[in-house]
GROMACS .gro file of C-alpha atoms in nm:
model
  341
    1MET     CA    1  -4.503   2.251  -3.342
    2SER     CA    2  -4.755   1.968  -3.341
    3VAL     CA    3  -4.853   1.803  -3.015
    4HIS     CA    4  -4.700   1.457  -2.981
    5ILE     CA    5  -4.941   1.180  -3.076
    6GLU     CA    6  -4.882   0.824  -2.960
    7PRO     CA    7  -4.851   0.563  -3.234
    8SER     CA    8  -5.190   0.445  -3.357
    9LEU     CA    9  -5.056   0.165  -3.579
   10HIS     CA   10  -4.956  -0.152  -3.397
   11ASP     CA   11  -5.036  -0.445  -3.627
   12PRO     CA   12  -5.120  -0.517  -3.994
   13SER     CA   13  -5.493  -0.528  -3.927
   14GLN     CA   14  -5.487  -0.157  -3.847
   15LEU     CA   15  -5.367  -0.079  -4.198
   16ALA     CA   16  -5.706  -0.167  -4.347
   17ASP     CA   17  -5.845   0.185  -4.320
   18LEU     CA   18  -5.528   0.337  -4.466
   19ARG     CA   19  -5.534   0.084  -4.750
   20GLU     CA   20  -5.894   0.169  -4.837
   21GLN     CA   21  -5.827   0.544  -4.820
   22VAL     CA   22  -5.502   0.565  -5.014
   23LEU     CA   23  -5.491   0.254  -5.232
   24GLU     CA   24  -5.857   0.230  -5.324
   25ARG     CA   25  -5.961   0.598  -5.322
   26GLY     CA   26  -5.625   0.763  -5.391
   27GLU     CA   27  -5.666   1.006  -5.101
   28GLY     CA   28  -5.344   1.101  -4.920
   29LEU     CA   29  -5.299   1.073  -4.546
   30SER     CA   30  -5.368   1.360  -4.308
   31GLU     CA   31  -5.090   1.501  -4.090
   32GLU     CA   32  -5.211   1.294  -3.795
   33GLN     CA   33  -5.216   0.978  -4.006
   34ILE     CA   34  -4.869   1.054  -4.142
   35LEU     CA   35  -4.744   1.081  -3.784
   36SER     CA   36  -4.898   0.745  -3.699
   37VAL     CA   37  -4.695   0.589  -3.983
   38LEU     CA   38  -4.373   0.765  -3.877
   39THR     CA   39  -4.413   0.642  -3.519
   40SER     CA   40  -4.519   0.286  -3.605
   41PRO     CA   41  -4.316  -0.006  -3.463
   42ASP     CA   42  -4.039  -0.177  -3.661
   43GLU     CA   43  -4.238  -0.499  -3.700
   44LEU     CA   44  -4.499  -0.310  -3.904
   45LEU     CA   45  -4.243  -0.162  -4.146
   46PRO     CA   46  -4.258  -0.442  -4.408
   47ASP     CA   47  -4.638  -0.407  -4.427
   48LEU     CA   48  -4.613  -0.028  -4.462
   49LEU     CA   49  -4.357  -0.059  -4.741
   50GLU     CA   50  -4.572  -0.318  -4.916
   51LEU     CA   51  -4.874  -0.086  -4.900
   52ALA     CA   52  -4.669   0.212  -5.020
   53HIS     CA   53  -4.541   0.008  -5.315
   54ALA     CA   54  -4.896  -0.100  -5.406
   55VAL     CA   55  -5.006   0.265  -5.392
   56ARG     CA   56  -4.720   0.371  -5.616
   57MET     CA   57  -4.795   0.096  -5.868
   58LYS     CA   58  -5.167   0.178  -5.882
   59TRP     CA   59  -5.151   0.557  -5.899
   60CYS     CA   60  -4.813   0.615  -6.071
   61GLY     CA   61  -4.746   0.294  -6.263
   62PRO     CA   62  -4.437   0.073  -6.279
   63GLU     CA   63  -4.200   0.313  -6.458
   64VAL     CA   64  -3.908   0.475  -6.278
   65GLU     CA   65  -3.797   0.821  -6.390
   66VAL     CA   66  -3.419   0.867  -6.407
   67GLU     CA   67  -3.253   1.209  -6.388
   68GLY     CA   68  -2.901   1.353  -6.383
   69ILE     CA   69  -2.804   1.688  -6.234
   70VAL     CA   70  -2.521   1.932  -6.292
   71SER     CA   71  -2.430   2.259  -6.123
   72LEU     CA   72  -2.404   2.569  -6.342
   73LYS     CA   73  -2.267   2.762  -6.045
   74THR     CA   74  -2.125   2.573  -5.748
   75GLY     CA   75  -2.044   2.731  -5.412
   76GLY     CA   76  -2.025   3.090  -5.293
   77CYS     CA   77  -2.398   3.109  -5.218
   78PRO     CA   78  -2.492   3.405  -4.990
   79GLU     CA   79  -2.757   3.205  -4.800
   80ASP     CA   80  -2.688   3.021  -4.475
   81CYS     CA   81  -2.873   2.690  -4.523
   82HIS     CA   82  -2.715   2.500  -4.234
   83PHE     CA   83  -2.687   2.169  -4.420
   84CYS     CA   84  -2.522   2.305  -4.733
   85SER     CA   85  -2.149   2.315  -4.810
   86GLN     CA   86  -2.217   2.560  -5.094
   87SER     CA   87  -2.288   2.847  -4.854
   88GLY     CA   88  -2.026   3.119  -4.873
   89GLN     CA   89  -2.080   3.183  -4.502
   90PHE     CA   90  -1.930   2.854  -4.379
   91THR     CA   91  -1.582   2.702  -4.383
   92SER     CA   92  -1.684   2.407  -4.599
   93PRO     CA   93  -1.444   2.343  -4.891
   94VAL     CA   94  -1.676   2.413  -5.188
   95ARG     CA   95  -1.602   2.743  -5.357
   96SER     CA   96  -1.770   2.930  -5.643
   97VAL     CA   97  -1.727   2.771  -5.986
   98TRP     CA   98  -1.907   2.854  -6.311
   99LEU     CA   99  -1.962   2.587  -6.574
  100ASN     CA  100  -1.925   2.687  -6.937
  101ILE     CA  101  -2.182   2.599  -7.200
  102PRO     CA  102  -1.981   2.326  -7.381
  103GLU     CA  103  -1.930   2.151  -7.046
  104LEU     CA  104  -2.302   2.183  -6.978
  105VAL     CA  105  -2.390   2.020  -7.310
  106LYS     CA  106  -2.135   1.744  -7.249
  107ALA     CA  107  -2.288   1.672  -6.909
  108ALA     CA  108  -2.635   1.657  -7.068
  109GLU     CA  109  -2.509   1.412  -7.329
  110GLN     CA  110  -2.352   1.193  -7.060
  111THR     CA  111  -2.676   1.201  -6.863
  112ALA     CA  112  -2.882   1.102  -7.168
  113ALA     CA  113  -2.642   0.812  -7.229
  114THR     CA  114  -2.746   0.658  -6.895
  115GLY     CA  115  -3.106   0.641  -7.018
  116ALA     CA  116  -3.214   0.942  -6.814
  117SER     CA  117  -3.511   1.137  -6.945
  118GLU     CA  118  -3.432   1.461  -6.763
  119PHE     CA  119  -3.130   1.684  -6.705
  120CYS     CA  120  -3.142   1.941  -6.427
  121ILE     CA  121  -2.930   2.257  -6.420
  122VAL     CA  122  -2.862   2.378  -6.066
  123ALA     CA  123  -2.705   2.700  -5.935
  124ALA     CA  124  -2.608   2.781  -5.576
  125VAL     CA  125  -2.766   3.125  -5.553
  126ARG     CA  126  -3.038   3.304  -5.356
  127GLY     CA  127  -3.204   3.371  -5.690
  128PRO     CA  128  -3.082   3.426  -6.048
  129ASP     CA  129  -2.943   3.759  -6.168
  130GLU     CA  130  -2.942   3.863  -6.533
  131ARG     CA  131  -2.599   3.705  -6.593
  132LEU     CA  132  -2.727   3.368  -6.476
  133MET     CA  133  -3.053   3.398  -6.671
  134SER     CA  134  -2.848   3.479  -6.981
  135GLN     CA  135  -2.635   3.167  -6.925
  136MET     CA  136  -2.953   2.967  -6.884
  137ARG     CA  137  -3.093   3.093  -7.216
  138ASP     CA  138  -2.772   2.996  -7.396
  139GLY     CA  139  -2.736   2.668  -7.207
  140VAL     CA  140  -3.092   2.543  -7.254
  141LYS     CA  141  -3.081   2.634  -7.624
  142ALA     CA  142  -2.750   2.450  -7.673
  143ILE     CA  143  -2.871   2.141  -7.488
  144LYS     CA  144  -3.195   2.123  -7.684
  145GLU     CA  145  -3.002   2.149  -8.011
  146ALA     CA  146  -2.761   1.869  -7.911
  147VAL     CA  147  -2.953   1.623  -7.693
  148ASP     CA  148  -3.299   1.470  -7.692
  149ILE     CA  149  -3.368   1.525  -7.321
  150GLU     CA  150  -3.599   1.732  -7.103
  151VAL     CA  151  -3.437   2.025  -6.923
  152ALA     CA  152  -3.517   2.117  -6.564
  153ALA     CA  153  -3.370   2.393  -6.347
  154SER     CA  154  -3.308   2.488  -5.985
  155LEU     CA  155  -3.194   2.848  -5.947
  156GLY     CA  156  -3.331   2.958  -5.612
  157MET     CA  157  -3.614   3.204  -5.550
  158LEU     CA  158  -3.774   3.363  -5.857
  159THR     CA  159  -3.969   3.669  -5.963
  160GLN     CA  160  -4.273   3.629  -6.185
  161GLU     CA  161  -4.074   3.771  -6.478
  162GLN     CA  162  -3.807   3.505  -6.429
  163VAL     CA  163  -4.068   3.231  -6.410
  164ASP     CA  164  -4.212   3.351  -6.740
  165ASP     CA  165  -3.862   3.364  -6.893
  166LEU     CA  166  -3.789   3.001  -6.795
  167VAL     CA  167  -4.119   2.892  -6.949
  168ALA     CA  168  -4.022   3.071  -7.272
  169MET     CA  169  -3.683   2.892  -7.274
  170GLY     CA  170  -3.858   2.555  -7.267
  171VAL     CA  171  -3.766   2.453  -6.913
  172HIS     CA  172  -4.029   2.192  -6.833
  173ARG     CA  173  -3.973   2.147  -6.458
  174TYR     CA  174  -3.844   2.372  -6.182
  175ASN     CA  175  -3.702   2.254  -5.850
  176HIS     CA  176  -3.733   2.461  -5.536
  177ASN     CA  177  -3.739   2.264  -5.213
  178LEU     CA  178  -3.925   2.357  -4.896
  179GLU     CA  179  -3.636   2.177  -4.719
  180ALA     CA  180  -3.803   2.167  -4.376
  181ALA     CA  181  -4.139   2.208  -4.206
  182ARG     CA  182  -4.253   2.565  -4.155
  183SER     CA  183  -4.212   2.534  -3.777
  184TYR     CA  184  -3.852   2.406  -3.805
  185PHE     CA  185  -3.732   2.620  -4.095
  186PRO     CA  186  -3.581   2.902  -3.880
  187ASN     CA  187  -3.347   2.639  -3.731
  188VAL     CA  188  -3.223   2.556  -4.082
  189VAL     CA  189  -3.206   2.893  -4.262
  190THR     CA  190  -3.201   3.251  -4.130
  191THR     CA  191  -3.125   3.451  -4.446
  192HIS     CA  192  -3.465   3.395  -4.607
  193SER     CA  193  -3.804   3.269  -4.499
  194TRP     CA  194  -4.009   2.955  -4.555
  195GLU     CA  195  -4.281   3.180  -4.699
  196GLU     CA  196  -4.044   3.306  -4.970
  197ARG     CA  197  -3.981   2.949  -5.079
  198TRP     CA  198  -4.353   2.873  -5.076
  199ASP     CA  199  -4.426   3.181  -5.293
  200THR     CA  200  -4.175   3.072  -5.559
  201CYS     CA  201  -4.326   2.723  -5.562
  202GLU     CA  202  -4.676   2.862  -5.615
  203MET     CA  203  -4.561   3.084  -5.904
  204VAL     CA  204  -4.394   2.786  -6.071
  205ARG     CA  205  -4.697   2.562  -6.024
  206ASN     CA  206  -4.926   2.827  -6.173
  207SER     CA  207  -4.695   2.890  -6.471
  208GLY     CA  208  -4.746   2.557  -6.644
  209MET     CA  209  -4.400   2.427  -6.558
  210GLU     CA  210  -4.396   2.113  -6.348
  211LEU     CA  211  -4.313   2.184  -5.985
  212CYS     CA  212  -4.040   1.977  -5.822
  213CYS     CA  213  -4.043   2.052  -5.450
  214GLY     CA  214  -3.870   1.833  -5.196
  215CYS     CA  215  -3.704   1.830  -4.861
  216LEU     CA  216  -3.416   1.716  -4.646
  217VAL     CA  217  -3.491   1.494  -4.348
  218GLY     CA  218  -3.269   1.401  -4.056
  219MET     CA  219  -3.167   1.760  -3.975
  220GLY     CA  220  -3.265   1.738  -3.608
  221GLU     CA  221  -3.635   1.792  -3.665
  222THR     CA  222  -3.887   1.609  -3.447
  223ILE     CA  223  -4.102   1.327  -3.583
  224GLU     CA  224  -4.399   1.563  -3.552
  225GLN     CA  225  -4.222   1.820  -3.769
  226ARG     CA  226  -4.145   1.552  -4.025
  227ALA     CA  227  -4.517   1.475  -4.045
  228GLU     CA  228  -4.588   1.849  -4.070
  229LEU     CA  229  -4.344   1.874  -4.362
  230ALA     CA  230  -4.507   1.587  -4.552
  231ALA     CA  231  -4.851   1.744  -4.502
  232GLN     CA  232  -4.727   2.084  -4.624
  233LEU     CA  233  -4.573   1.928  -4.935
  234ALA     CA  234  -4.900   1.746  -5.002
  235GLU     CA  235  -5.087   2.077  -4.974
  236LEU     CA  236  -4.855   2.233  -5.233
  237GLN     CA  237  -4.933   1.947  -5.477
  238PRO     CA  238  -4.593   1.924  -5.649
  239ASP     CA  239  -4.545   1.699  -5.951
  240GLU     CA  240  -4.229   1.561  -5.794
  241VAL     CA  241  -4.080   1.538  -5.444
  242PRO     CA  242  -3.705   1.472  -5.416
  243LEU     CA  243  -3.643   1.310  -5.078
  244ASN     CA  244  -3.297   1.388  -4.939
  245PHE     CA  245  -3.143   1.240  -4.626
  246LEU     CA  246  -2.888   1.454  -4.442
  247ASN     CA  247  -2.529   1.376  -4.535
  248PRO     CA  248  -2.352   1.590  -4.272
  249ARG     CA  249  -2.095   1.810  -4.445
  250PRO     CA  250  -1.778   1.924  -4.263
  251GLY     CA  251  -1.771   2.295  -4.188
  252THR     CA  252  -2.149   2.338  -4.185
  253PRO     CA  253  -2.363   2.393  -3.872
  254PHE     CA  254  -2.517   2.047  -3.924
  255GLY     CA  255  -2.180   1.882  -3.989
  256ASP     CA  256  -2.179   1.692  -3.659
  257LEU     CA  257  -2.535   1.557  -3.673
  258PRO     CA  258  -2.568   1.177  -3.688
  259LEU     CA  259  -2.696   0.994  -3.993
  260MET     CA  260  -3.064   0.914  -3.989
  261ASP     CA  261  -3.154   0.562  -3.878
  262SER     CA  262  -3.221   0.345  -4.183
  263LYS     CA  263  -3.555   0.216  -4.053
  264ASP     CA  264  -3.669   0.573  -3.984
  265ALA     CA  265  -3.565   0.659  -4.339
  266LEU     CA  266  -3.774   0.374  -4.482
  267ARG     CA  267  -4.071   0.475  -4.264
  268THR     CA  268  -4.032   0.826  -4.404
  269ILE     CA  269  -4.040   0.694  -4.762
  270ALA     CA  270  -4.359   0.500  -4.690
  271ALA     CA  271  -4.521   0.795  -4.511
  272PHE     CA  272  -4.445   1.040  -4.792
  273ARG     CA  273  -4.581   0.797  -5.053
  274LEU     CA  274  -4.900   0.748  -4.853
  275ALA     CA  275  -4.932   1.125  -4.807
  276MET     CA  276  -4.890   1.188  -5.184
  277PRO     CA  277  -5.011   0.881  -5.374
  278ARG     CA  278  -4.989   1.036  -5.724
  279THR     CA  279  -4.662   1.228  -5.688
  280ILE     CA  280  -4.322   1.132  -5.832
  281LEU     CA  281  -4.116   1.046  -5.522
  282ARG     CA  282  -3.748   1.067  -5.608
  283TYR     CA  283  -3.445   0.925  -5.433
  284ALA     CA  284  -3.203   1.214  -5.392
  285GLY     CA  285  -2.900   1.297  -5.178
  286GLY     CA  286  -2.784   1.094  -4.879
  287ARG     CA  287  -2.955   0.766  -4.960
  288GLU     CA  288  -2.627   0.583  -5.016
  289LEU     CA  289  -2.503   0.648  -4.661
  290THR     CA  290  -2.841   0.633  -4.489
  291LEU     CA  291  -2.981   0.322  -4.656
  292GLY     CA  292  -2.695   0.138  -4.823
  293ASP     CA  293  -2.758  -0.110  -5.106
  294LEU     CA  294  -3.022  -0.318  -4.928
  295GLY     CA  295  -3.213  -0.015  -4.800
  296THR     CA  296  -3.201   0.143  -5.145
  297ARG     CA  297  -3.369  -0.170  -5.282
  298ASP     CA  298  -3.628  -0.163  -5.002
  299GLY     CA  299  -3.714   0.199  -5.079
  300LEU     CA  300  -3.767   0.119  -5.447
  301LEU     CA  301  -4.008  -0.148  -5.330
  302GLY     CA  302  -4.165   0.091  -5.080
  303GLY     CA  303  -4.292   0.386  -5.281
  304ILE     CA  304  -3.995   0.543  -5.463
  305ASN     CA  305  -4.047   0.583  -5.838
  306ALA     CA  306  -3.767   0.815  -5.950
  307VAL     CA  307  -3.389   0.822  -5.904
  308ILE     CA  308  -3.110   1.076  -5.946
  309VAL     CA  309  -2.820   0.887  -6.103
  310GLY     CA  310  -2.454   0.972  -6.063
  311ASN     CA  311  -2.315   1.236  -5.831
  312TYR     CA  312  -2.504   1.512  -5.651
  313LEU     CA  313  -2.406   1.877  -5.632
  314THR     CA  314  -2.123   1.844  -5.380
  315THR     CA  315  -2.133   1.478  -5.274
  316LEU     CA  316  -2.072   1.146  -5.447
  317GLY     CA  317  -2.363   0.924  -5.540
  318ARG     CA  318  -2.376   0.563  -5.655
  319ASN     CA  319  -2.230   0.456  -5.985
  320PRO     CA  320  -2.514   0.508  -6.239
  321GLU     CA  321  -2.461   0.154  -6.369
  322GLU     CA  322  -2.533   0.014  -6.021
  323ASP     CA  323  -2.868   0.195  -6.006
  324LEU     CA  324  -2.960   0.091  -6.359
  325GLU     CA  325  -2.867  -0.271  -6.285
  326LEU     CA  326  -3.079  -0.260  -5.968
  327LEU     CA  327  -3.379  -0.130  -6.163
  328GLU     CA  328  -3.331  -0.407  -6.420
  329ASP     CA  329  -3.301  -0.666  -6.144
  330LEU     CA  330  -3.626  -0.540  -5.988
  331LYS     CA  331  -3.789  -0.541  -6.335
  332MET     CA  332  -3.869  -0.170  -6.307
  333PRO     CA  333  -3.881  -0.008  -6.653
  334ILE     CA  334  -3.716   0.330  -6.698
  335LYS     CA  335  -3.964   0.594  -6.804
  336ALA     CA  336  -3.901   0.680  -7.167
  337LEU     CA  337  -3.852   1.037  -7.285
  338SER     CA  338  -4.155   1.007  -7.511
  339GLU     CA  339  -4.371   0.945  -7.205
  340GLN     CA  340  -4.272   1.272  -7.036
  341ILE     CA  341  -4.562   1.514  -6.990
   0.00000   0.00000   0.00000
């Protein structure tokens, strides 16, 4: 664990060096600098969000990428991720469900109708077996024949052969989150290691698929470990970072943890943007409870440039129309499918 560092940011004048480093040169913050942002006083938050928004506009542009997700297999996962109601080891109410291919195509069509440019297929598994890979081959093929939308996937830890197979299917982006900092990970998961997650992420990044690798904050980690996590994500150089805020689920080991403070959540958004100036930073689970409508708007003006619309895997999200109306109100154009890499 990192040694605690006292806040080094106290007033707007101290942001000059960070502005020159990140906004002008496009160089992300170091772990120590990230920590200084995370521990900055509330009165500096508006200036940090303003800087993060300027960084996002300069290095990523004004477009916002919109994505929908659907679970191919929900619940019954053998892993013990302490935040997740899909684990078969806990008493949470989600149980194993498989989605058939016509339902998958229908969900992709509904996602495309919102204006989303990407559709992500998710399965609650340690890693895919041949049955799941076979469903993926059929599902991706059917979606591509029916809908003009990019297909992403999140199927747990992979072998190199499975990575190659997903590339051959035409999956353009793979999600595998680090979830927590390396030093805190054993408090979150005991059935696999942080290193196993890292290895999958490196294989994906080297395959030519885009790497989507995010995290979940507010799980009882220290501020220092939150800075460590942002620095480790920056080292991995993912194309996209989904930022989740803990939504405590009944029946899980983290079910009684409090919601993250909204100002801490906004500081986290700013810090992650300043750590990764060129990365897609996506609003993901928990933002509705943690930030509410006003905080959601603040985050979009503080470094966020991608949104998951609709519901998440086991929790309800905002009405997609509300998010799309907010983007229109903020004059933030939705990234068109033709502009996808």
